[in-house]
mmCIF file of C-alpha atoms in Angstrom:
data_model
loop_
_atom_site.group_PDB
_atom_site.id
_atom_site.type_symbol
_atom_site.label_atom_id
_atom_site.label_comp_id
_atom_site.label_asym_id
_atom_site.label_seq_id
_atom_site.Cartn_x
_atom_site.Cartn_y
_atom_site.Cartn_z
ATOM 1 C CA MET J 40 -23.986 40.492 -48.043
ATOM 2 C CA SER J 41 -25.235 38.038 -50.708
ATOM 3 C CA LYS J 42 -28.246 36.018 -50.132
ATOM 4 C CA ILE J 43 -28.085 32.139 -51.185
ATOM 5 C CA LEU J 44 -30.869 29.447 -51.002
ATOM 6 C CA ILE J 45 -30.346 26.270 -51.639
ATOM 7 C CA VAL J 46 -33.040 23.924 -52.795
ATOM 8 C CA GLY J 47 -34.006 20.304 -54.454
ATOM 9 C CA LEU J 48 -31.812 18.469 -51.355
ATOM 10 C CA PRO J 49 -33.587 15.194 -49.753
ATOM 11 C CA PHE J 50 -31.493 15.312 -46.405
ATOM 12 C CA PHE J 51 -28.280 16.875 -45.340
ATOM 13 C CA PRO J 52 -25.226 15.344 -44.844
ATOM 14 C CA LYS J 53 -21.607 16.366 -44.056
ATOM 15 C CA LYS J 54 -21.023 17.150 -47.282
ATOM 16 C CA TYR J 55 -23.830 19.677 -48.097
ATOM 17 C CA GLN J 56 -22.313 21.522 -44.289
ATOM 18 C CA TYR J 57 -18.752 21.540 -46.292
ATOM 19 C CA ALA J 58 -20.682 24.003 -48.643
ATOM 20 C CA VAL J 59 -22.414 26.174 -46.601
ATOM 21 C CA ASP J 60 -19.166 26.869 -44.335
ATOM 22 C CA ALA J 61 -17.740 27.912 -47.180
ATOM 23 C CA TYR J 62 -20.493 30.302 -48.001
ATOM 24 C CA ARG J 63 -20.548 31.555 -44.638
ATOM 25 C CA GLU J 64 -16.270 32.075 -45.016
ATOM 26 C CA LEU J 65 -17.342 34.577 -48.231
ATOM 27 C CA GLY J 66 -19.716 36.384 -45.800
ATOM 28 C CA CYS J 67 -22.324 35.257 -46.985
ATOM 29 C CA GLU J 68 -26.514 34.289 -45.612
ATOM 30 C CA VAL J 69 -27.496 31.051 -46.221
ATOM 31 C CA LYS J 70 -30.812 28.923 -45.923
ATOM 32 C CA VAL J 71 -31.484 25.358 -46.940
ATOM 33 C CA LEU J 72 -35.349 24.594 -48.232
ATOM 34 C CA LEU J 73 -34.810 20.784 -47.284
ATOM 35 C CA ASN J 74 -37.170 17.883 -48.820
ATOM 36 C CA THR J 75 -36.723 15.994 -45.630
ATOM 37 C CA ASP J 76 -38.840 13.723 -42.813
ATOM 38 C CA ASP J 77 -39.547 14.837 -39.416
ATOM 39 C CA GLU J 78 -35.905 14.480 -38.677
ATOM 40 C CA GLY J 79 -35.067 18.277 -41.100
ATOM 41 C CA LYS J 80 -37.465 19.428 -38.048
ATOM 42 C CA SER J 81 -35.226 19.172 -35.615
ATOM 43 C CA GLU J 82 -31.932 19.512 -37.742
ATOM 44 C CA ALA J 83 -33.343 22.539 -38.281
ATOM 45 C CA SER J 84 -33.550 23.524 -34.595
ATOM 46 C CA LYS J 85 -29.641 22.452 -33.981
ATOM 47 C CA SER J 86 -28.883 24.853 -37.020
ATOM 48 C CA GLN J 87 -30.337 27.986 -35.634
ATOM 49 C CA GLY J 88 -32.416 28.815 -38.973
ATOM 50 C CA LEU J 89 -30.019 27.649 -41.791
ATOM 51 C CA ILE J 90 -33.102 24.599 -42.450
ATOM 52 C CA GLU J 91 -36.398 24.869 -43.192
ATOM 53 C CA TYR J 92 -38.361 22.035 -43.959
ATOM 54 C CA ALA J 93 -40.379 21.601 -47.200
ATOM 55 C CA GLY J 94 -42.051 18.509 -46.865
ATOM 56 C CA LYS J 95 -42.848 15.647 -48.895
ATOM 57 C CA ASN J 96 -46.204 16.670 -50.763
ATOM 58 C CA ASN J 97 -44.558 18.291 -54.254
ATOM 59 C CA LEU J 98 -47.665 21.004 -54.184
ATOM 60 C CA ILE J 99 -46.509 22.125 -50.671
ATOM 61 C CA ARG J 100 -43.121 21.770 -51.232
ATOM 62 C CA MET J 101 -43.308 24.635 -54.238
ATOM 63 C CA ILE J 102 -45.840 26.619 -52.351
ATOM 64 C CA ILE J 103 -43.224 26.721 -49.838
ATOM 65 C CA PHE J 104 -40.684 27.266 -52.152
ATOM 66 C CA ILE J 105 -42.130 30.518 -53.444
ATOM 67 C CA LYS J 106 -42.726 31.768 -49.809
ATOM 68 C CA VAL J 107 -39.538 31.180 -48.957
ATOM 69 C CA LEU J 108 -38.459 32.888 -51.612
ATOM 70 C CA ILE J 109 -40.384 36.160 -51.261
ATOM 71 C CA ARG J 110 -39.855 35.941 -47.062
ATOM 72 C CA PHE J 111 -35.942 35.232 -47.564
ATOM 73 C CA ARG J 112 -35.161 37.382 -50.893
ATOM 74 C CA PRO J 113 -32.465 35.174 -52.273
ATOM 75 C CA ASP J 114 -29.764 37.124 -54.451
ATOM 76 C CA ASN J 115 -28.931 33.168 -55.734
ATOM 77 C CA ILE J 116 -29.992 30.095 -56.063
ATOM 78 C CA ASP J 117 -28.179 27.042 -55.890
ATOM 79 C CA CYS J 118 -30.238 24.150 -57.142
ATOM 80 C CA TYR J 119 -29.237 20.494 -56.871
ATOM 81 C CA ASN J 120 -30.892 18.206 -59.336
ATOM 82 C CA TYR J 121 -32.603 15.684 -57.330
ATOM 83 C CA SER J 122 -35.655 15.559 -58.675
ATOM 84 C CA ILE J 123 -38.282 15.865 -61.360
ATOM 85 C CA LEU J 124 -38.813 19.268 -59.290
ATOM 86 C CA SER J 125 -35.916 20.810 -60.631
ATOM 87 C CA LEU J 126 -37.111 23.096 -63.499
ATOM 88 C CA MET J 127 -40.084 24.573 -61.558
ATOM 89 C CA TYR J 128 -37.445 25.687 -59.063
ATOM 90 C CA VAL J 129 -35.703 26.785 -61.960
ATOM 91 C CA LEU J 130 -38.105 28.890 -63.727
ATOM 92 C CA LEU J 131 -39.525 30.139 -60.840
ATOM 93 C CA SER J 132 -36.075 31.458 -59.542
ATOM 94 C CA ARG J 133 -35.475 33.681 -62.842
ATOM 95 C CA ALA J 134 -39.295 34.689 -62.542
ATOM 96 C CA PHE J 135 -38.429 36.062 -59.801
ATOM 97 C CA GLY J 136 -34.990 37.406 -60.637
ATOM 98 C CA VAL J 137 -32.552 35.435 -59.075
ATOM 99 C CA ASN J 138 -29.336 34.291 -59.980
ATOM 100 C CA VAL J 139 -29.730 30.412 -60.791
ATOM 101 C CA ARG J 140 -26.945 28.353 -60.040
ATOM 102 C CA PHE J 141 -27.881 24.169 -61.124
ATOM 103 C CA TRP J 142 -25.708 21.506 -59.708
ATOM 104 C CA ILE J 143 -25.782 18.449 -61.728
ATOM 105 C CA ILE J 144 -25.212 15.693 -59.069
ATOM 106 C CA GLY J 145 -24.810 12.133 -60.918
ATOM 107 C CA GLY J 146 -26.030 10.817 -64.585
ATOM 108 C CA GLU J 147 -28.896 12.469 -64.942
ATOM 109 C CA LEU J 148 -27.667 13.790 -68.224
ATOM 110 C CA VAL J 149 -27.773 10.251 -69.946
ATOM 111 C CA GLY J 150 -30.732 8.739 -68.144
ATOM 112 C CA ASP J 151 -28.861 6.582 -65.502
ATOM 113 C CA ARG J 152 -31.386 4.830 -63.136
ATOM 114 C CA GLN J 153 -28.669 2.589 -62.271
ATOM 115 C CA ASN J 154 -28.769 3.938 -58.660
ATOM 116 C CA SER J 155 -31.939 2.262 -58.353
ATOM 117 C CA ASN J 156 -31.191 -1.000 -59.414
ATOM 118 C CA SER J 157 -34.291 -1.496 -61.077
ATOM 119 C CA ASN J 158 -35.446 -2.450 -64.637
ATOM 120 C CA SER J 159 -38.690 -1.994 -64.368
ATOM 121 C CA PHE J 160 -41.035 0.168 -67.110
ATOM 122 C CA LEU J 161 -42.325 3.224 -64.048
ATOM 123 C CA MET J 162 -38.416 3.493 -63.676
ATOM 124 C CA LYS J 163 -37.118 3.805 -66.912
ATOM 125 C CA ILE J 164 -39.819 6.385 -67.773
ATOM 126 C CA TYR J 165 -38.682 9.062 -64.690
ATOM 127 C CA ALA J 166 -35.359 8.236 -65.278
ATOM 128 C CA ASN J 167 -35.901 9.627 -69.237
ATOM 129 C CA VAL J 168 -38.517 12.263 -67.425
ATOM 130 C CA LYS J 169 -35.712 13.559 -65.559
ATOM 131 C CA LYS J 170 -33.339 13.622 -68.126
ATOM 132 C CA LYS J 171 -35.374 15.598 -70.621
ATOM 133 C CA LEU J 172 -36.370 18.375 -67.881
ATOM 134 C CA THR J 173 -32.872 18.291 -66.931
ATOM 135 C CA TRP J 174 -31.524 19.252 -70.254
ATOM 136 C CA PHE J 175 -34.418 21.870 -70.182
ATOM 137 C CA CYS J 176 -33.113 23.312 -66.668
ATOM 138 C CA LEU J 177 -29.095 23.571 -68.672
ATOM 139 C CA LYS J 178 -31.071 25.924 -71.119
ATOM 140 C CA PHE J 179 -32.841 28.556 -68.445
ATOM 141 C CA THR J 180 -29.526 28.642 -65.554
ATOM 142 C CA ASN J 181 -27.434 30.940 -65.205
ATOM 143 C CA ALA J 182 -24.214 28.992 -64.071
ATOM 144 C CA ILE J 183 -24.279 24.984 -64.289
ATOM 145 C CA PHE J 184 -21.732 23.410 -61.551
ATOM 146 C CA ALA J 185 -20.446 20.281 -63.132
ATOM 147 C CA LYS J 186 -18.416 17.970 -60.723
ATOM 148 C CA GLU J 187 -17.719 15.271 -62.882
ATOM 149 C CA LEU J 188 -15.798 14.655 -66.165
ATOM 150 C CA HIS J 189 -18.589 13.220 -67.808
ATOM 151 C CA HIS J 190 -20.713 16.626 -67.373
ATOM 152 C CA VAL J 191 -18.734 18.805 -69.336
ATOM 153 C CA ASP J 192 -18.274 16.136 -72.057
ATOM 154 C CA ALA J 193 -21.995 15.748 -72.647
ATOM 155 C CA ILE J 194 -22.864 19.004 -72.777
ATOM 156 C CA LYS J 195 -20.556 19.860 -75.362
ATOM 157 C CA ASN J 196 -21.709 17.370 -77.090
ATOM 158 C CA LYS J 197 -25.462 17.715 -76.604
ATOM 159 C CA LEU J 198 -25.803 21.995 -75.867
ATOM 160 C CA PRO J 199 -22.953 23.371 -76.752
ATOM 161 C CA LEU J 200 -24.321 26.998 -76.149
ATOM 162 C CA ALA J 201 -24.172 25.896 -72.420
ATOM 163 C CA VAL J 202 -20.693 25.097 -72.181
ATOM 164 C CA LYS J 203 -19.909 28.874 -71.503
ATOM 165 C CA LYS J 204 -22.232 28.527 -68.581
ATOM 166 C CA ILE J 205 -20.153 25.739 -66.925
ATOM 167 C CA VAL J 206 -18.280 26.225 -63.464
ATOM 168 C CA GLN J 207 -15.859 22.654 -63.850
ATOM 169 C CA ILE J 208 -15.932 22.047 -59.819
ATOM 170 C CA HIS J 209 -15.159 18.734 -58.401
ATOM 171 C CA ASN J 210 -15.949 18.160 -54.561
ATOM 172 C CA CYS J 211 -13.583 19.307 -51.989
ATOM 173 C CA VAL J 212 -12.994 18.280 -48.210
ATOM 174 C CA PRO J 213 -11.869 20.374 -44.843
ATOM 175 C CA VAL J 214 -8.260 18.978 -44.461
ATOM 176 C CA PRO J 215 -6.720 18.513 -41.425
ATOM 177 C CA ASP J 216 -3.260 18.309 -40.597
ATOM 178 C CA PHE J 217 -0.916 15.480 -41.602
ATOM 179 C CA GLU J 218 0.414 13.569 -38.581
ATOM 180 C CA PRO J 219 2.969 10.726 -40.343
ATOM 181 C CA ASP J 220 3.291 8.896 -36.776
ATOM 182 C CA THR J 221 -0.718 8.215 -36.889
ATOM 183 C CA ARG J 222 -0.476 6.260 -39.695
ATOM 184 C CA ARG J 223 2.131 3.490 -38.705
ATOM 185 C CA ASN J 224 1.567 0.039 -36.785
ATOM 186 C CA LEU J 225 -2.158 0.525 -38.048
ATOM 187 C CA THR J 226 -3.672 -2.895 -37.586
ATOM 188 C CA LEU J 227 -6.462 -2.430 -40.176
ATOM 189 C CA ASP J 228 -5.496 -2.825 -43.624
ATOM 190 C CA PHE J 229 -8.344 -2.266 -46.492
ATOM 191 C CA LEU J 230 -11.583 -0.110 -46.510
ATOM 192 C CA TYR J 231 -14.192 0.338 -48.713
ATOM 193 C CA ALA J 232 -17.197 2.563 -47.758
ATOM 194 C CA ASN J 233 -19.621 3.649 -50.349
ATOM 195 C CA ALA J 234 -22.903 2.770 -52.015
ATOM 196 C CA VAL J 235 -22.759 -0.741 -52.848
ATOM 197 C CA ILE J 236 -24.799 -0.381 -56.188
ATOM 198 C CA GLU J 237 -23.227 -2.180 -59.470
ATOM 199 C CA SER J 238 -21.185 1.105 -60.929
ATOM 200 C CA ARG J 239 -18.382 0.715 -57.760
ATOM 201 C CA ASN J 240 -18.093 -3.273 -58.674
ATOM 202 C CA VAL J 241 -18.194 -4.458 -55.504
ATOM 203 C CA ILE J 242 -18.239 -7.772 -56.263
ATOM 204 C CA SER J 243 -15.437 -7.794 -57.443
ATOM 205 C CA LEU J 244 -13.751 -6.381 -55.085
ATOM 206 C CA ILE J 245 -15.160 -9.356 -52.874
ATOM 207 C CA ASN J 246 -13.564 -11.692 -55.156
ATOM 208 C CA SER J 247 -10.366 -10.236 -54.518
ATOM 209 C CA PHE J 248 -10.745 -10.274 -51.117
ATOM 210 C CA HIS J 249 -11.629 -14.303 -51.396
ATOM 211 C CA GLU J 250 -8.348 -14.621 -53.329
ATOM 212 C CA LEU J 251 -6.133 -13.122 -50.842
ATOM 213 C CA GLN J 252 -7.839 -15.573 -48.075
ATOM 214 C CA ARG J 253 -7.268 -18.905 -50.161
ATOM 215 C CA GLU J 254 -3.676 -17.648 -50.399
ATOM 216 C CA ASN J 255 -3.538 -17.347 -46.256
ATOM 217 C CA ILE J 256 -2.634 -13.416 -46.978
ATOM 218 C CA LYS J 257 -2.742 -11.761 -43.219
ATOM 219 C CA PHE J 258 -5.124 -8.830 -43.898
ATOM 220 C CA ARG J 259 -8.346 -6.927 -42.471
ATOM 221 C CA ALA J 260 -10.909 -4.801 -44.469
ATOM 222 C CA ALA J 261 -14.502 -4.043 -43.868
ATOM 223 C CA ILE J 262 -17.173 -2.791 -46.413
ATOM 224 C CA TYR J 263 -19.890 -0.288 -45.515
ATOM 225 C CA GLY J 264 -22.560 0.743 -47.710
ATOM 226 C CA PHE J 265 -25.161 -2.220 -47.945
ATOM 227 C CA SER J 266 -28.220 -1.453 -48.691
ATOM 228 C CA SER J 267 -27.254 2.134 -48.494
ATOM 229 C CA ILE J 268 -28.760 5.341 -47.498
ATOM 230 C CA SER J 269 -32.117 5.242 -45.938
ATOM 231 C CA ASN J 270 -33.977 8.445 -47.391
ATOM 232 C CA GLU J 271 -36.639 9.230 -49.693
ATOM 233 C CA VAL J 272 -34.232 9.690 -52.948
ATOM 234 C CA TYR J 273 -32.110 6.704 -51.841
ATOM 235 C CA ALA J 274 -33.903 4.001 -49.948
ATOM 236 C CA PRO J 275 -34.096 1.634 -52.628
ATOM 237 C CA ARG J 276 -30.493 2.438 -54.319
ATOM 238 C CA GLY J 277 -28.480 -0.792 -54.460
ATOM 239 C CA PHE J 278 -30.886 -2.898 -52.686
ATOM 240 C CA LEU J 279 -30.973 -5.722 -54.949
ATOM 241 C CA TYR J 280 -27.449 -5.048 -55.695
ATOM 242 C CA SER J 281 -26.450 -5.211 -51.981
ATOM 243 C CA GLU J 282 -28.379 -8.229 -51.779
ATOM 244 C CA VAL J 283 -26.625 -10.460 -54.565
ATOM 245 C CA ALA J 284 -23.385 -8.788 -53.217
ATOM 246 C CA LEU J 285 -24.337 -9.376 -49.445
ATOM 247 C CA LYS J 286 -25.020 -13.472 -50.465
ATOM 248 C CA HIS J 287 -22.017 -13.650 -52.295
ATOM 249 C CA TYR J 288 -19.531 -12.600 -49.445
ATOM 250 C CA LYS J 289 -21.336 -14.929 -46.998
ATOM 251 C CA SER J 290 -21.156 -17.865 -49.843
ATOM 252 C CA LEU J 291 -17.516 -17.411 -49.584
ATOM 253 C CA ASN J 292 -16.883 -17.681 -45.723
ATOM 254 C CA LEU J 293 -14.922 -14.021 -45.791
ATOM 255 C CA ALA J 294 -16.170 -12.924 -41.893
ATOM 256 C CA LYS J 295 -12.650 -13.999 -40.549
ATOM 257 C CA ASN J 296 -11.288 -11.312 -42.483
ATOM 258 C CA VAL J 297 -13.464 -9.301 -43.986
ATOM 259 C CA GLU J 298 -16.625 -7.270 -41.976
ATOM 260 C CA VAL J 299 -19.127 -5.712 -43.754
ATOM 261 C CA GLN J 300 -21.697 -3.042 -42.535
ATOM 262 C CA GLY J 301 -24.682 -0.830 -43.702
ATOM 263 C CA PHE J 302 -24.704 2.927 -44.502
ATOM 264 C CA VAL J 303 -22.590 4.622 -41.481
ATOM 265 C CA LYS J 304 -23.406 8.531 -41.162
ATOM 266 C CA ASP J 305 -20.295 9.756 -40.031
ATOM 267 C CA ILE J 306 -18.038 7.627 -41.734
ATOM 268 C CA ASN J 307 -15.140 9.702 -41.621
ATOM 269 C CA GLN J 308 -14.958 8.541 -37.847
ATOM 270 C CA VAL J 309 -14.617 5.006 -39.157
ATOM 271 C CA MET J 310 -12.008 5.305 -41.622
ATOM 272 C CA LYS J 311 -8.968 6.763 -40.081
ATOM 273 C CA PRO J 312 -7.177 3.342 -38.428
ATOM 274 C CA TYR J 313 -7.520 1.916 -41.768
ATOM 275 C CA ARG J 314 -4.227 1.903 -43.834
ATOM 276 C CA PHE J 315 -6.154 1.799 -47.804
ATOM 277 C CA PHE J 316 -9.119 2.851 -49.141
ATOM 278 C CA VAL J 317 -10.696 1.385 -51.912
ATOM 279 C CA PHE J 318 -12.697 2.449 -54.847
ATOM 280 C CA PRO J 319 -13.435 0.444 -57.411
ATOM 281 C CA SER J 320 -15.557 2.311 -59.745
ATOM 282 C CA ASP J 321 -16.525 3.703 -62.817
ATOM 283 C CA VAL J 322 -16.339 6.923 -61.761
ATOM 284 C CA ILE J 323 -13.539 7.985 -59.525
ATOM 285 C CA LEU J 324 -13.089 11.869 -60.122
ATOM 286 C CA ALA J 325 -14.037 13.128 -57.095
ATOM 287 C CA ASN J 326 -15.851 11.081 -54.601
ATOM 288 C CA TYR J 327 -16.602 12.451 -50.907
ATOM 289 C CA ALA J 328 -15.430 9.597 -49.453
ATOM 290 C CA LEU J 329 -11.994 9.078 -51.394
ATOM 291 C CA LEU J 330 -11.329 12.780 -50.946
ATOM 292 C CA GLU J 331 -11.823 12.272 -46.986
ATOM 293 C CA ALA J 332 -10.175 9.041 -46.769
ATOM 294 C CA MET J 333 -7.232 10.376 -48.397
ATOM 295 C CA SER J 334 -7.178 13.822 -46.555
ATOM 296 C CA TYR J 335 -6.288 11.619 -43.465
ATOM 297 C CA GLY J 336 -3.861 9.822 -44.882
ATOM 298 C CA LEU J 337 -5.293 6.525 -46.120
ATOM 299 C CA VAL J 338 -3.910 5.441 -49.456
ATOM 300 C CA PRO J 339 -6.488 4.809 -52.531
ATOM 301 C CA ILE J 340 -6.593 2.109 -54.255
ATOM 302 C CA VAL J 341 -9.027 2.308 -57.487
ATOM 303 C CA TYR J 342 -9.774 1.156 -60.853
ATOM 304 C CA PRO J 343 -8.517 3.705 -63.988
ATOM 305 C CA GLY J 344 -12.491 5.210 -63.784
ATOM 306 C CA ASN J 345 -13.417 8.288 -64.927
ATOM 307 C CA GLY J 346 -11.074 11.101 -63.719
ATOM 308 C CA TYR J 347 -8.706 8.768 -61.699
ATOM 309 C CA ASP J 348 -5.413 10.471 -62.845
ATOM 310 C CA LYS J 349 -6.617 13.858 -61.360
ATOM 311 C CA LEU J 350 -6.647 12.013 -57.983
ATOM 312 C CA VAL J 351 -4.031 9.197 -57.946
ATOM 313 C CA ASN J 352 -0.679 8.699 -59.263
ATOM 314 C CA ASP J 353 -0.095 4.780 -59.563
ATOM 315 C CA GLY J 354 2.908 3.682 -57.693
ATOM 316 C CA VAL J 355 3.677 7.163 -56.064
ATOM 317 C CA ASN J 356 0.419 8.263 -53.668
ATOM 318 C CA GLY J 357 -2.070 5.319 -54.091
ATOM 319 C CA PHE J 358 -2.247 2.237 -56.664
ATOM 320 C CA VAL J 359 -4.296 1.357 -60.121
ATOM 321 C CA ALA J 360 -5.633 -1.268 -60.780
ATOM 322 C CA PHE J 361 -5.306 -0.670 -64.464
ATOM 323 C CA ASP J 362 -5.952 -4.328 -65.248
ATOM 324 C CA ASN J 363 -8.994 -4.263 -63.133
ATOM 325 C CA ASP J 364 -7.236 -7.149 -61.252
ATOM 326 C CA LEU J 365 -7.416 -5.580 -57.247
ATOM 327 C CA ALA J 366 -5.857 -8.655 -55.780
ATOM 328 C CA LYS J 367 -2.942 -7.905 -57.170
ATOM 329 C CA ALA J 368 -2.747 -4.161 -56.412
ATOM 330 C CA PHE J 369 -3.990 -5.295 -52.560
ATOM 331 C CA ARG J 370 -0.556 -7.388 -52.678
ATOM 332 C CA ARG J 371 1.764 -4.798 -53.684
ATOM 333 C CA ALA J 372 0.041 -2.334 -51.190
ATOM 334 C CA LEU J 373 0.895 -5.283 -48.410
ATOM 335 C CA SER J 374 4.639 -5.193 -49.555
ATOM 336 C CA LEU J 375 4.931 -1.711 -48.468
ATOM 337 C CA SER J 376 7.637 -0.974 -45.865
ATOM 338 C CA ASP J 377 6.618 1.173 -42.886
ATOM 339 C CA GLU J 378 8.457 4.028 -44.195
ATOM 340 C CA GLU J 379 6.900 3.351 -47.993
ATOM 341 C CA TYR J 380 3.648 3.811 -46.637
ATOM 342 C CA VAL J 381 4.360 6.249 -44.857
ATOM 343 C CA ASN J 382 5.520 8.896 -47.675
ATOM 344 C CA MET J 383 2.761 7.479 -49.608
ATOM 345 C CA SER J 384 0.347 8.402 -47.168
ATOM 346 C CA LYS J 385 1.716 11.884 -46.889
ATOM 347 C CA LEU J 386 1.876 12.277 -50.872
ATOM 348 C CA ALA J 387 -1.985 11.149 -51.257
ATOM 349 C CA TYR J 388 -3.021 14.305 -48.349
ATOM 350 C CA GLU J 389 -0.884 16.361 -50.273
ATOM 351 C CA THR J 390 -3.205 15.645 -53.311
ATOM 352 C CA ILE J 391 -5.981 16.329 -51.778
ATOM 353 C CA SER J 392 -4.375 19.207 -49.453
ATOM 354 C CA GLN J 393 -3.415 21.055 -52.762
ATOM 355 C CA ASN J 394 -6.099 20.254 -55.051
ATOM 356 C CA PHE J 395 -9.478 19.540 -53.311
ATOM 357 C CA SER J 396 -9.014 21.259 -50.031
ATOM 358 C CA MET J 397 -11.973 24.212 -48.782
ATOM 359 C CA GLN J 398 -9.523 27.125 -50.170
ATOM 360 C CA VAL J 399 -9.720 25.755 -53.528
ATOM 361 C CA TRP J 400 -13.642 25.091 -53.784
ATOM 362 C CA LEU J 401 -14.389 28.824 -52.559
ATOM 363 C CA LYS J 402 -12.830 30.642 -54.973
ATOM 364 C CA LYS J 403 -15.084 28.466 -57.220
ATOM 365 C CA LEU J 404 -18.069 28.540 -55.251
ATOM 366 C CA ASN J 405 -17.333 32.500 -55.291
ATOM 367 C CA SER J 406 -17.654 32.411 -59.350
ATOM 368 C CA ASN J 407 -21.179 33.801 -60.528
ATOM 369 C CA LEU J 408 -22.244 34.670 -57.275
ATOM 370 C CA ARG J 409 -24.432 38.159 -56.678
#
């Protein structure tokens, strides 16, 4: 039985449980070393030894990491690149002879810092340090798991020798059975459920809702994700942009048609009554919330962001606002007949079932395992 230790995670939402479930289906033994607060301890007890608490202090984290390496004796390390400690995880694991699989999670290859919405000098230094350390990690790791197309492009351009180590793996989700009758006669229309950050273009979404309201078009919508996720990595994520967006929303008096909420842990329970999932992001492939929404049959409405064509075929299984005019896309969506909507909903579901299901994921997760 192959043993896998997952490290670098600051929190443990459902999307990481998907990975654990997939590994267990492959017959692997899994342990997670979690960088979290005391809530992680209760999660550990619920997970029957799956999760071990690493602590907030960086030195203590590394000491506990070494202890777990010795005690658990993993064959493989899955290192998620959430912090500047990633290089230490990679080097120590290689020193212990462990197979290291490195997961790129966002824009760290280019020093992106927009998630913090901060232009401070310290944040610039942190982003640049993390970028440099990340490139070092790519040199020493055994396999690189790249979830977005721009990850592959960046590595090809800057570190071509590492291309052979890339496993291009998109996010995947469990796919429930599709029930067409549940997609009829829904009373809620548009749902946005993601971090409210600049790259998601939420202010343009708010403006589009305002345009529909001015035209007296009947619709019900919601925006979930203001102030984003409350954990040690994303506590400041979207905070400043969220404040600006929320203030703008209030100034337009949209409350009659558009509900606003903060971060919700089980957003999949919120999704089901909505007809459309709106994701006007600069990067489309392959956002977990978008995948989950489509797996329930919500029809996607997206910007032509990076990787959109892997998920959305305009007018077939969703709508693409090629001109970045969401209001126009919303009008197209609302004009669908019930039969047209159900057919489009089924095709959105089939996109996930065929290309982004857990069964598709299993094959890639199994690659490069010892």
